[in-house]
Coordinates of C-alpha atoms and ligand atoms in Angstrom, one line a residue:
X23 CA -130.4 -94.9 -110.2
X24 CA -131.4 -98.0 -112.4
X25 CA -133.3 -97.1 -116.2
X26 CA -135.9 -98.7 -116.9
X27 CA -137.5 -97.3 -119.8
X28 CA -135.6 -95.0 -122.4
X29 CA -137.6 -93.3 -125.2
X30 CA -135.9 -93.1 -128.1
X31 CA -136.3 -89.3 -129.9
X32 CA -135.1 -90.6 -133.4
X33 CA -135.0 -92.7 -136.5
X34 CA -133.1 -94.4 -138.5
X35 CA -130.2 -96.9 -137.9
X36 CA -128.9 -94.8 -134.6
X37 CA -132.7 -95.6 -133.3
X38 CA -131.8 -99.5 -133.9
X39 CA -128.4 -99.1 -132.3
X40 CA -129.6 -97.3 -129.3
X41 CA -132.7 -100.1 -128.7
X42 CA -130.1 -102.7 -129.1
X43 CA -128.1 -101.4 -126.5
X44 CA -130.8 -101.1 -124.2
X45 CA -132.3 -104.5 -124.9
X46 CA -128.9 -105.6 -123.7
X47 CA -129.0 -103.7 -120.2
X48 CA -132.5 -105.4 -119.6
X49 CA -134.0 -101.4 -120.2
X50 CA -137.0 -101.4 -122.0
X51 CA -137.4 -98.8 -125.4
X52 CA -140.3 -96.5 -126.6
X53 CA -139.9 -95.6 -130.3
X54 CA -141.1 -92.1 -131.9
X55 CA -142.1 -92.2 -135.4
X56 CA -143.6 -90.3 -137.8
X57 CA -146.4 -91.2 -140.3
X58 CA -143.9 -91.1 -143.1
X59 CA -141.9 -94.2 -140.7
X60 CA -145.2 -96.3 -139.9
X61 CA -143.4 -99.0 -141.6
X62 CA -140.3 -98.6 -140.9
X63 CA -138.3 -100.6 -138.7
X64 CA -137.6 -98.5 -135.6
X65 CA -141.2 -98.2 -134.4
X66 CA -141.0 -102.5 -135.1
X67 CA -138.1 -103.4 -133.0
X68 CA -138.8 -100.9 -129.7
X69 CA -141.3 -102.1 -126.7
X70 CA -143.8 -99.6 -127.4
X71 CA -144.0 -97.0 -130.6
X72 CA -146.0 -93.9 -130.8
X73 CA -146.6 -92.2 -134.1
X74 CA -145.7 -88.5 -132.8
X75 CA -147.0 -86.5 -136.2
X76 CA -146.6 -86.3 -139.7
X77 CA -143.5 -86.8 -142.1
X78 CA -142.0 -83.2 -141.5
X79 CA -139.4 -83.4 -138.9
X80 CA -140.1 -79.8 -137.4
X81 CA -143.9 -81.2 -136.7
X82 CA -142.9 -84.8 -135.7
X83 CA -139.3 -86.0 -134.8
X84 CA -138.0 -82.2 -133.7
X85 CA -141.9 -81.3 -132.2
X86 CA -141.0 -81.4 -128.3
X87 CA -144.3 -80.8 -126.5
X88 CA -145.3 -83.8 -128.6
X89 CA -142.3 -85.9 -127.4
X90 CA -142.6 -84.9 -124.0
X91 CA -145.9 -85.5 -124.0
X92 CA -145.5 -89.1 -125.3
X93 CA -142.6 -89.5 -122.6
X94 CA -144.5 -88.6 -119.8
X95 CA -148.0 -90.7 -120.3
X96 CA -145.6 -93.8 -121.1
X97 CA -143.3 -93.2 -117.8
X98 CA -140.1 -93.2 -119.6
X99 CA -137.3 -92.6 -117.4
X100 CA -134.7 -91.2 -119.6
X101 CA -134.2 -90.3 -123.5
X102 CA -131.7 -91.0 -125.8
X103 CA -131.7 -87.8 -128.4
X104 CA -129.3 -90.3 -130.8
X105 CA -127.6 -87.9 -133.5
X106 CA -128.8 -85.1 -135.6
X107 CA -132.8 -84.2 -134.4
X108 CA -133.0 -83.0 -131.2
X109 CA -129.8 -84.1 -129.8
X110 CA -127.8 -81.2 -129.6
X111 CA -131.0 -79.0 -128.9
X112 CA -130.0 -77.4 -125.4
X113 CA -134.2 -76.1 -125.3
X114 CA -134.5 -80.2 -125.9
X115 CA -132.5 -81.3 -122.9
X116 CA -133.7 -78.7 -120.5
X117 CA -137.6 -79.5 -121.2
X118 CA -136.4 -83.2 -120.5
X119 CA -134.7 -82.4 -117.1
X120 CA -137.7 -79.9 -116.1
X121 CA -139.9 -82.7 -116.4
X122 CA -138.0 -84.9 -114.2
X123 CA -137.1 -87.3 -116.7
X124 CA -132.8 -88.0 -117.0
X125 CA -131.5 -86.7 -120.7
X126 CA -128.9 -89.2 -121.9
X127 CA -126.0 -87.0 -122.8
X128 CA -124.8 -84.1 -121.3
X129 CA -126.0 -80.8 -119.3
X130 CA -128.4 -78.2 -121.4
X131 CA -125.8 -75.5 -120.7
X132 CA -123.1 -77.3 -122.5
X133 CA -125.1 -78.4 -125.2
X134 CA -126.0 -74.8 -125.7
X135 CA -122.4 -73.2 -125.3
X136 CA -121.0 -76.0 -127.5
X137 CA -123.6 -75.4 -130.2
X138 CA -122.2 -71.8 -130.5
X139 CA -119.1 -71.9 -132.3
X140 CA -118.3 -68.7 -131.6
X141 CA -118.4 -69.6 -127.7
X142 CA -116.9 -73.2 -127.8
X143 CA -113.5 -71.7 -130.0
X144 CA -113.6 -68.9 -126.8
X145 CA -114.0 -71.8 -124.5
X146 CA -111.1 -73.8 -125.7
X147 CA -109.0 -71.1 -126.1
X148 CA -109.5 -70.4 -122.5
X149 CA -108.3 -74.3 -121.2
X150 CA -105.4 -73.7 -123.8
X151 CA -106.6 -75.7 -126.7
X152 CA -105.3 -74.2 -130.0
X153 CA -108.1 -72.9 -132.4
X154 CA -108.1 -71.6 -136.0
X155 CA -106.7 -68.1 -136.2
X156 CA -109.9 -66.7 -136.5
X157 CA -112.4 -63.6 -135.7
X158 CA -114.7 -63.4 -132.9
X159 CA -118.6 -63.7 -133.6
X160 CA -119.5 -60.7 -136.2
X161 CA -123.3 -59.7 -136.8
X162 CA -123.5 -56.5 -138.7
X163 CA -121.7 -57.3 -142.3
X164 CA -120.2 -53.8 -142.1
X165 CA -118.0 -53.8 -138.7
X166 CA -117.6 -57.3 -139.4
X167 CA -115.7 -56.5 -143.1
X168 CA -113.6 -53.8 -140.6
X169 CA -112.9 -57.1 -138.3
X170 CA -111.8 -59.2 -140.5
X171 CA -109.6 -56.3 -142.6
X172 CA -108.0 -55.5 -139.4
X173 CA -107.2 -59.4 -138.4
X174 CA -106.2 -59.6 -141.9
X175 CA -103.3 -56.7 -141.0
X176 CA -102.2 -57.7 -137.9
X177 CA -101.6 -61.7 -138.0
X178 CA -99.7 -63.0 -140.3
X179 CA -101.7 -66.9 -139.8
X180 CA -105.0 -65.4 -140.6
X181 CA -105.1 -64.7 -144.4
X182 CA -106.7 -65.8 -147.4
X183 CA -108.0 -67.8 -148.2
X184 CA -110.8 -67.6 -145.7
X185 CA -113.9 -69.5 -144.6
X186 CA -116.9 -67.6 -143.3
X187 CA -118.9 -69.8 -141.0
X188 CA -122.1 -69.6 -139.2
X189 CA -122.1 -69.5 -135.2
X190 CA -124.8 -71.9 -135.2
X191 CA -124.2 -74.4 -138.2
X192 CA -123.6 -78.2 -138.5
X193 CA -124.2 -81.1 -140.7
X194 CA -121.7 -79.4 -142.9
X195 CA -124.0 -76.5 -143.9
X196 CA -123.4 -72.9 -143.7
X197 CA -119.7 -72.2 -145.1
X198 CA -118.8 -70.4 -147.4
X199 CA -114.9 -69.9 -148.8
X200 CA -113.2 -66.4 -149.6
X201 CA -110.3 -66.2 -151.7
X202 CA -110.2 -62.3 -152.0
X203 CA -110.4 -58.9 -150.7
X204 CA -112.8 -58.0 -153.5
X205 CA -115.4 -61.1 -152.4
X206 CA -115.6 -60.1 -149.3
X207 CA -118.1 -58.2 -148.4
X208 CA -120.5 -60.3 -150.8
X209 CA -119.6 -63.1 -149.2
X210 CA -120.0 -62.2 -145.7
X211 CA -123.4 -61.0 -147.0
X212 CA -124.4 -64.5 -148.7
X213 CA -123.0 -66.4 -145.6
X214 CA -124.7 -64.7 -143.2
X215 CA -128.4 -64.5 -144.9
X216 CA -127.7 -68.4 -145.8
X217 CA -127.0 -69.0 -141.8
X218 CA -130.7 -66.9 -141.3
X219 CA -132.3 -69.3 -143.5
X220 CA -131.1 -72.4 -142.6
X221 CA -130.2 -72.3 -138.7
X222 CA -131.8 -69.1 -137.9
X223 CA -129.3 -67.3 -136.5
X224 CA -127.3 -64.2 -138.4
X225 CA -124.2 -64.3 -136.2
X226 CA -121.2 -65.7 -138.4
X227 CA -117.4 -65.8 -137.7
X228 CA -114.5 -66.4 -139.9
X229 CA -111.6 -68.5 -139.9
X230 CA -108.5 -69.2 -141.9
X231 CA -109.0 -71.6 -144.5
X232 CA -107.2 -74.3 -144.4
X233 CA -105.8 -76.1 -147.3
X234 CA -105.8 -79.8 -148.1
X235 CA -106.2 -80.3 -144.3
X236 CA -107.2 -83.8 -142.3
X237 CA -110.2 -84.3 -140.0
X238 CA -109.2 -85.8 -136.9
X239 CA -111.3 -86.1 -134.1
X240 CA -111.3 -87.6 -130.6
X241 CA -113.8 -90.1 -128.9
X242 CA -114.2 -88.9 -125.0
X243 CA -116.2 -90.2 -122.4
X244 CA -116.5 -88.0 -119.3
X245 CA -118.4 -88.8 -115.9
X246 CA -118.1 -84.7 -114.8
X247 CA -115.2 -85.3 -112.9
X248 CA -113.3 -87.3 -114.7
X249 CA -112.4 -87.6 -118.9
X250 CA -110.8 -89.8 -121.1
X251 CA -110.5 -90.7 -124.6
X252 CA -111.0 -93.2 -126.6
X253 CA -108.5 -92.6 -129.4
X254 CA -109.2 -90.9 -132.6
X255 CA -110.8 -91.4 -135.8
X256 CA -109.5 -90.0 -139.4
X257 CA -112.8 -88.5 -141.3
X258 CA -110.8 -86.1 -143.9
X259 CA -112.9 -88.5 -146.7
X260 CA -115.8 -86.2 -146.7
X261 CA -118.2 -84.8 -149.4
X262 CA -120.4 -81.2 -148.7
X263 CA -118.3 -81.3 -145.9
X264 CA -119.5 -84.6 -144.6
X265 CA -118.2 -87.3 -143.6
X266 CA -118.3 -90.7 -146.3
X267 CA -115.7 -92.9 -144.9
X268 CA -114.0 -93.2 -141.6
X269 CA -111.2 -95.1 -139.7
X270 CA -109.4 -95.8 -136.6
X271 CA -106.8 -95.3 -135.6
X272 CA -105.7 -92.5 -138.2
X273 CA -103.1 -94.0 -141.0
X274 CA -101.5 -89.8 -141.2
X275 CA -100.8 -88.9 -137.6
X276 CA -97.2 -89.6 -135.9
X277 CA -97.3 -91.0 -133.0
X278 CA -96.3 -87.4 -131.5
X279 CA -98.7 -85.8 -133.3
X280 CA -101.0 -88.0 -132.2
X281 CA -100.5 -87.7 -128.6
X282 CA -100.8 -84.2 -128.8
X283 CA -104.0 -84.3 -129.9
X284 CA -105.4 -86.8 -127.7
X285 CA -103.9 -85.2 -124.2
X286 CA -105.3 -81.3 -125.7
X287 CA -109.2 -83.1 -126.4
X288 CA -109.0 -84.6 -122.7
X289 CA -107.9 -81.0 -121.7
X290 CA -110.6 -79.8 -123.8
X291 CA -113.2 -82.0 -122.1
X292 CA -111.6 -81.7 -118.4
X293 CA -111.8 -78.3 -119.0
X294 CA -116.0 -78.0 -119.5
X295 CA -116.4 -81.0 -116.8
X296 CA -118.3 -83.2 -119.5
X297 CA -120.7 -86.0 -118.9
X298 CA -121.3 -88.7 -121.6
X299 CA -119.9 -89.4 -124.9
X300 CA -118.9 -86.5 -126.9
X301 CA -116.2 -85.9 -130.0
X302 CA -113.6 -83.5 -130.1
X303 CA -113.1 -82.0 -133.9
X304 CA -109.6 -81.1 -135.6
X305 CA -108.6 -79.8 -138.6
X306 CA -104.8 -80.6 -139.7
X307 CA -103.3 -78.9 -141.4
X308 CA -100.2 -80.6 -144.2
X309 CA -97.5 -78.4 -141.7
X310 CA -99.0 -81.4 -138.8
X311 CA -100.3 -78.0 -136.8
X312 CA -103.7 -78.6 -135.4
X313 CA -106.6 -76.7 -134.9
X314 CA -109.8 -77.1 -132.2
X315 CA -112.9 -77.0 -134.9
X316 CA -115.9 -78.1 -132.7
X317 CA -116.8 -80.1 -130.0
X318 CA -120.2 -82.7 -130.8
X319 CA -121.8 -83.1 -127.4
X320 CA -123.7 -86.6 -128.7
X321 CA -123.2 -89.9 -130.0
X322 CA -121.4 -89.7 -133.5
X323 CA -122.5 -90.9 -136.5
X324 CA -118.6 -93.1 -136.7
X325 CA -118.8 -94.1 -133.8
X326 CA -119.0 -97.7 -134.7
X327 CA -115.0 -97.9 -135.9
X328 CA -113.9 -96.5 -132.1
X329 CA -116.5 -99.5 -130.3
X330 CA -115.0 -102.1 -133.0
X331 CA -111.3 -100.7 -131.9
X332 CA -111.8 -100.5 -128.6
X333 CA -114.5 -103.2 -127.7
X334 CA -116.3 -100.9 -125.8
X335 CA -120.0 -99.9 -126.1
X336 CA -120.3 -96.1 -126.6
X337 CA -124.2 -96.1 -126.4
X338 CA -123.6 -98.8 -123.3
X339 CA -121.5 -95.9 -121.7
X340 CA -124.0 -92.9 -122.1
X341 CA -126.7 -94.8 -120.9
X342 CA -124.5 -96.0 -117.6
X343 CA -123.3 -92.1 -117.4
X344 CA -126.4 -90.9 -117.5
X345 CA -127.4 -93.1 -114.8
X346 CA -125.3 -91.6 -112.8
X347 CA -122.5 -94.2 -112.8
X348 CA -118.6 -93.0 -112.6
X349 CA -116.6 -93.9 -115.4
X350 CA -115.9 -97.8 -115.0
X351 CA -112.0 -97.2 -116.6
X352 CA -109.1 -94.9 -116.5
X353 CA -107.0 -94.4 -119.5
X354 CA -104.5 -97.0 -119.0
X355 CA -107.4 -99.6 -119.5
X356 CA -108.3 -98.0 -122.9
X357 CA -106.7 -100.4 -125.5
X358 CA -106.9 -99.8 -129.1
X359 CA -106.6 -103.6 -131.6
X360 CA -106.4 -103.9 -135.2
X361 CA -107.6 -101.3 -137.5
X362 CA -111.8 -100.7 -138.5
X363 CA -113.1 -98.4 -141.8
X364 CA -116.9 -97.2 -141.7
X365 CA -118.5 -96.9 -145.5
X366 CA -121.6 -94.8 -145.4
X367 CA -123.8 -96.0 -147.6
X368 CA -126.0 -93.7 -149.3
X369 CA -128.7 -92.8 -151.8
X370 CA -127.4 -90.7 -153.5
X371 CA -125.6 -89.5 -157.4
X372 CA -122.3 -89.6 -157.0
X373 CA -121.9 -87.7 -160.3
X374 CA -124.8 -85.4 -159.7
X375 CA -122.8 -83.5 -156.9
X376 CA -124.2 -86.3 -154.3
X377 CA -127.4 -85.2 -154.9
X378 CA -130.2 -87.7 -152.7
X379 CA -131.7 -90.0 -154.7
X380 CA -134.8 -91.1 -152.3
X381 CA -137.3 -93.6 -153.8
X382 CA -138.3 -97.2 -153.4
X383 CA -135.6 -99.6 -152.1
X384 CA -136.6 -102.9 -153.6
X385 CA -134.2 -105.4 -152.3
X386 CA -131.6 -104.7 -150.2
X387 CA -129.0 -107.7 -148.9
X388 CA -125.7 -108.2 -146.6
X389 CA -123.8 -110.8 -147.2
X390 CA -122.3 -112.3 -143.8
X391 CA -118.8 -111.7 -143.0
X392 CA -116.9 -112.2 -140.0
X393 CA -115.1 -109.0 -138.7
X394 CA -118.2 -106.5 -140.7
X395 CA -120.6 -105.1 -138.9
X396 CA -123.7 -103.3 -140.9
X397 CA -125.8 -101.0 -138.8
X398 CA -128.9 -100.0 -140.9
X399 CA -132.2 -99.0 -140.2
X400 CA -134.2 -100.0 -143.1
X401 CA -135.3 -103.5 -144.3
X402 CA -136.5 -104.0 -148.0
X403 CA -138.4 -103.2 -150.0
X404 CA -138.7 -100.3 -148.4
X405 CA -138.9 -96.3 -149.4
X406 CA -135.6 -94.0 -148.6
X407 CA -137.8 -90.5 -148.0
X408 CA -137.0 -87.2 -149.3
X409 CA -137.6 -85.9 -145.9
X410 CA -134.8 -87.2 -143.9
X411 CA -131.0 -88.2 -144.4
X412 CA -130.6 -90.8 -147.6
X413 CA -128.0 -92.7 -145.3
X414 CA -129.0 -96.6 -145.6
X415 CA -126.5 -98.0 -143.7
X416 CA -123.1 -98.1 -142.2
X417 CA -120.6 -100.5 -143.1
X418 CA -117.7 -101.1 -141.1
X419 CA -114.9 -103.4 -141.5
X420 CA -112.2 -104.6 -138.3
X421 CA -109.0 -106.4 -139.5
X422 CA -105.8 -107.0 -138.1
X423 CA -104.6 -104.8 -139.9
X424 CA -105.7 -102.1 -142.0
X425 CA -104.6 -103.4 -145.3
X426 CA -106.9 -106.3 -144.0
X427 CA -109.9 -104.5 -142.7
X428 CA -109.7 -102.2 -146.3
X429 CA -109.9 -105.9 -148.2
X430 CA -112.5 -106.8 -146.3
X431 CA -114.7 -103.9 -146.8
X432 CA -114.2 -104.1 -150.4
X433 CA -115.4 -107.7 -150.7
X434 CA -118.0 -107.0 -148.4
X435 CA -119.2 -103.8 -150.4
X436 CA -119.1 -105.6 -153.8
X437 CA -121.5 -108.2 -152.2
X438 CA -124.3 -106.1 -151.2
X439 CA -127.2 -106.7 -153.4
X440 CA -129.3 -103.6 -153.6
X441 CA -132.2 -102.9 -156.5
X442 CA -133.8 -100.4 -157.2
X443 CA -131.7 -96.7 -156.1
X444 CA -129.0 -94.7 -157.1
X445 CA -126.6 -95.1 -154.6
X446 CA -123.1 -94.4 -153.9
X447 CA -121.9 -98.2 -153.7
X448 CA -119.7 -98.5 -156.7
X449 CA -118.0 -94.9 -155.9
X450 CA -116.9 -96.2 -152.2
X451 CA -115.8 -99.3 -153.8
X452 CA -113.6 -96.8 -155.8
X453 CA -112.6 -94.7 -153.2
X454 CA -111.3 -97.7 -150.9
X455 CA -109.5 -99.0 -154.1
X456 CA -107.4 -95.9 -154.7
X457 CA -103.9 -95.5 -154.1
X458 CA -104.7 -92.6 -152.3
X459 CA -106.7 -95.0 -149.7
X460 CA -104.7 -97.5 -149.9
X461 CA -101.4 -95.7 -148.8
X462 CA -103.5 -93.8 -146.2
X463 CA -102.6 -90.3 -147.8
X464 CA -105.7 -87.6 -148.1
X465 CA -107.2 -85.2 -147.4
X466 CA -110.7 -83.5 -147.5
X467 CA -110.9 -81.8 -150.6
X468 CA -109.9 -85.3 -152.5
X469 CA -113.4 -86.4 -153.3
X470 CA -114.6 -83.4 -154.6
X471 CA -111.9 -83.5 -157.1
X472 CA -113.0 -86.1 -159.5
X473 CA -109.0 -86.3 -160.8
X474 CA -108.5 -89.4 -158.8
X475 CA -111.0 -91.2 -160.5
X476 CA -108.7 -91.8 -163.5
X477 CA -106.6 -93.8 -160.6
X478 CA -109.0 -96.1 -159.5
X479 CA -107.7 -99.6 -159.4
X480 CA -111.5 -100.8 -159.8
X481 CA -110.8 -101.1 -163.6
X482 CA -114.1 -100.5 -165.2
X483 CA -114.3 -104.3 -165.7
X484 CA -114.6 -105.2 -162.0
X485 CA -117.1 -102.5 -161.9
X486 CA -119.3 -103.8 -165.1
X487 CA -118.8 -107.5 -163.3
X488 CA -120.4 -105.9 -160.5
X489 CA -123.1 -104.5 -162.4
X490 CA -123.3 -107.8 -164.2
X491 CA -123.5 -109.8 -160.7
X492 CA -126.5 -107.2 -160.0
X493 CA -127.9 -108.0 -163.0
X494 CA -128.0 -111.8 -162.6
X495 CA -128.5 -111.8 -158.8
X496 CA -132.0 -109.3 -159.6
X497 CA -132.9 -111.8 -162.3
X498 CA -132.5 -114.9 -160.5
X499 CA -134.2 -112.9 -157.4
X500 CA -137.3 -112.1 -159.4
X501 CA -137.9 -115.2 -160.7
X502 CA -137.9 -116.5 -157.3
X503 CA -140.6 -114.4 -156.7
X504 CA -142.3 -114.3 -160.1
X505 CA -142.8 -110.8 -160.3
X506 CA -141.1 -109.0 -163.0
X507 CA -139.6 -105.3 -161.8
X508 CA -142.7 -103.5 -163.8
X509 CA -145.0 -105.2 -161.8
X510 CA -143.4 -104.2 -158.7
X511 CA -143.6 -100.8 -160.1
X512 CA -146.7 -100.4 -160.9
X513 CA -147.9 -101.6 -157.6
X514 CA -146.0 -98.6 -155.9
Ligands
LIG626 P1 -121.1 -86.4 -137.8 O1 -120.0 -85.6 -137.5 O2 -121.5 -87.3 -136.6 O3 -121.1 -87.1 -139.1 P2 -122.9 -84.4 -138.7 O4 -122.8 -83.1 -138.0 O5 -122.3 -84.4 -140.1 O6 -122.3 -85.5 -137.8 O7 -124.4 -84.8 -138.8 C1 -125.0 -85.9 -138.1 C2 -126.4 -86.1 -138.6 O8 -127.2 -85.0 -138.2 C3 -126.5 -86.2 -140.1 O9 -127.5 -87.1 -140.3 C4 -126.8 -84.8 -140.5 O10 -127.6 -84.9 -141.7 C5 -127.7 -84.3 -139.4 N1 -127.5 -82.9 -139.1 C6 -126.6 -82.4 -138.2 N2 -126.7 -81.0 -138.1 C7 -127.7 -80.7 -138.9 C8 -128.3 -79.4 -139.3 N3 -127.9 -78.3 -138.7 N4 -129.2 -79.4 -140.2 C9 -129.6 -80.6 -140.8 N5 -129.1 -81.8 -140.5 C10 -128.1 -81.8 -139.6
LIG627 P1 -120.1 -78.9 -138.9 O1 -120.7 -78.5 -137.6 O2 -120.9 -78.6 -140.1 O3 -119.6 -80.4 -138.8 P2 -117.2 -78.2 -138.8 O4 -116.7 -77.0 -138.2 O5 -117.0 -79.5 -138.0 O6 -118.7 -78.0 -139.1 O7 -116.6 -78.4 -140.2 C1 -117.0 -79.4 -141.1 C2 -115.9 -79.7 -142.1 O8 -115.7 -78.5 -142.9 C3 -114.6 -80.1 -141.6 O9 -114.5 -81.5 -141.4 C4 -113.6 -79.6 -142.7 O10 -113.6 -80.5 -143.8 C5 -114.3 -78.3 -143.2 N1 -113.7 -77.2 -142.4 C6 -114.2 -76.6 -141.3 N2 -113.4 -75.6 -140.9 C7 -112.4 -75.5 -141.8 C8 -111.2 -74.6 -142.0 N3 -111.0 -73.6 -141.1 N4 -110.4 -74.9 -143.0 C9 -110.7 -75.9 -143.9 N5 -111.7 -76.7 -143.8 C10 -112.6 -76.5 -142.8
LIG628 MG1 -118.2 -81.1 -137.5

């Protein structure tokens, strides 16, 4: 079955990606946007755009009949969910397939089992994949407190500290760490009404807590019969439990180590017969013993550093799978070169616990460097909304090496001209200048604790000479256009 036209059920820079790749299979794109995008550059770059409601997500870029309705008067032949949204929406896919019209990623059933925690550690348990010593799914706080008291007695790798999850979380939301028998009980209580509130579900589970741990995870691509990976990507650098910077292949595994975990996320995905991208989540822990955390049935937001280590197109791949295609290599073809870091750039107060910091954009600039690929979504001057994710683009840097792509990063990073946001520039400069980074040594709690700062070899003169270069590059910008900033302001 050849696509013709995709409809594309998101925003952002992932919308960009996914229209490029389609431009380049000859497939033509329908963009969704809301009112709050109308001048935004998704809806620009697609074939056709249709404004699908207003700013709110829940009534515009998560409102299905509205989608579906759009896909089916435009005679769309497939959609691409991209990340986030809808994507790993099992209600989303199914109402796709029911009306006849291919979802580009995998079955509604797996979605659905996969977005259950509970039942994707049960799963992978099953095909032999290890998983954090852990309790089963728990709904009333008072058996659950037995549960876990019980667990706590009988196995000597579940203690505290603890981490009470929600069943149905993601985008690092919904966790909440226990140190004590005391907490407990309060803490099951505040985790479970938090996972009400924000994913509407009260069925939370707990895990061991893992200390100072890395975040590996695997790229697979699966055709239903057969799986393979795409070697892994290190994401321990995270903040709110999210991801910030990314690379591949992982500077902390041994090459055993490694291996282990690639040949258990092929079992994993061999195991559930999956069909299209998807990422296989570890957690590390400093004793090199790994743990299955989740499986992400969807493009990944990193998945730029696998394409630029692999030279394959991951969106490419989903759209071919979906098509119906078999998988066009077996592992042996899968060859990893050089070494590539993803920055996310944000708005957002580095010193204000990352707090968003949405508002106008007024310029915004790359500077052109071979071997860095920026994949943004927004052109300036332009507004970074209060109602979706303050990412503004991702930054990611190939080299040779990764002593070479880090350099390259870092130049690249203290080039980009941006006025007018708080953003978290200057503190991923700082991060990819530690010796911490540098030596390829952390872990996910590092950024939280602000200890390394004092490290930093970005003396606080490069960074006031990058403030300065701002400075002059704003002035010299404005009087270009003869407007002065207040002007500019005052128009908004
Ligand atoms: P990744 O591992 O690819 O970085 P995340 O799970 O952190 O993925 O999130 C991907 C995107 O989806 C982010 O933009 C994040 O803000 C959003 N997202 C994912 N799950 C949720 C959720 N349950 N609630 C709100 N936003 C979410
Ligand atoms: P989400 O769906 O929100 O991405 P994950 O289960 O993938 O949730 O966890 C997100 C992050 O939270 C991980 O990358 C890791 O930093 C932290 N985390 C999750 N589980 C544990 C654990 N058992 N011990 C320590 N940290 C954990
Ligand atoms: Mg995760």
């Amino acid at each position: 079955m050849t696509l013709k036209k995709i409809l594309i059920a998101n925003r952002g820079e992932i919308a960009i990606r996914i229209i490029q790749a389609a431009e380049e299979m000859k497939i033509k794109t329908v963009a969704i946007y809301s009112e709050g995008d109308a001048d935004a550059l998704h809806p620009k770059r697609a074939d056709e755009a249709v404004c699908v409601g207003p700013v709110e997500s829940q009534k515009s870029y998560l409102h299905i009949p509205k989608i579906m309705e759009v896909a089916r008067d435009l005679k769309v032949d497939a959609i691409h969910p991209g990340y986030g949204f809808l994507s790993e929406k099992a209600e989303f896919a199914k109402a796709v397939k029911k009306a006849g019209i291919t979802f580009i990623g995998p079955d509604a059933e797996l979605i659905d089992q996969m977005g259950d925690k509970v039942a994707a550690r049960a799963l992978m348990e099953k095909a032999g994949v290890p998983i954090v010593p852990g309790t089963g799914g728990l709904d009333d706080i008072e058996s659950a407190e037995k549960a876990v008291l019980k667990l706590l007695k009988e196995r000597q790798d579940f203690q505290f500290p603890l981490l009470i999850k929600a069943a149905g979380g993601g985008g690092g939301k919904g966790m909440r760490v226990c140190h004590k028998k005391e907490d407990l009980r309060t803490n099951l209580e505040r985790a479970q009404s938090e996972s009400i509130k924000s994913f509407n579900n009260s069925t939370i589970f707990v895990e061991r807590y893992i200390e100072e741990p890395r975040h590996i995870e695997v790229q697979i691509l699966g055709d239903g019969k057969n799986a393979i990976h795409l070697y892994e990507r290190e994401c321990s650098l995270q903040r709110r439990h999210q991801k910030v910077i990314e690379e591949a292949p992982s500077p902390s595994l041994t090459d055993s180590l490694r291996h282990k975990i690639l040949d258990a996320a092929v079992k994993a995905a061999v195991s559930v017969n999956y069909s299209s991208a998807g990422t296989i989540e570890f957690i590390v822990s400093p004793q090199d013993d790994f743990y299955f955390l989740e499986m992400n049935t969807r493009i990944q937001v990193e998945h730029p550093v696998t394409e630029e280590i692999t030279g394959i197109d991951l969106v490419k791949e989903q759209i071919r799978i979906a098509s119906g295609e078999k998988l066009g290599w077996s592992q042996k073809d899968i060859r990893q070169t050089g070494h590539a870091i993803e920055a996310r750039l944000y708005a957002e107060d580095t010193e204000k616990g990352f707090l968003p910091q949405p508002g106008k954009l007024h310029f915004l600039r790359f500077p052109q460097r071979k071997g860095v690929r920026v994949d943004t979504g927004v052109e300036s001057p332009t507004t970074i909304s209060s109602f979706y994710d303050p990412m503004i683009a991702k930054i990611t840097a190939w080299g040779e090496t990764r002593e070479a792509a880090r350099r390259k990063l870092h130049a690249f990073l203290c080039e980009v001209y941006l006025e007018g946001l708080i953003t978290n520039r200057s503190f991923l400069i700082e991060v990819i200048d530690t010796p911490f980074f540098i030596e390829g040594k952390y872990h996910t709690h590092l950024l939280e604790d602000k200890s390394w700062r004092k490290k930093t070899k970005s003396s606080p003169q490069i960074l006031a000479a990058l403030c300065l270069k701002d400075y002059l590059d704003s002035a010299l910008e404005l009087q270009a256009s003869k407007r002065s900033l207040w002007q500019t302001q005052e128009a908004d």
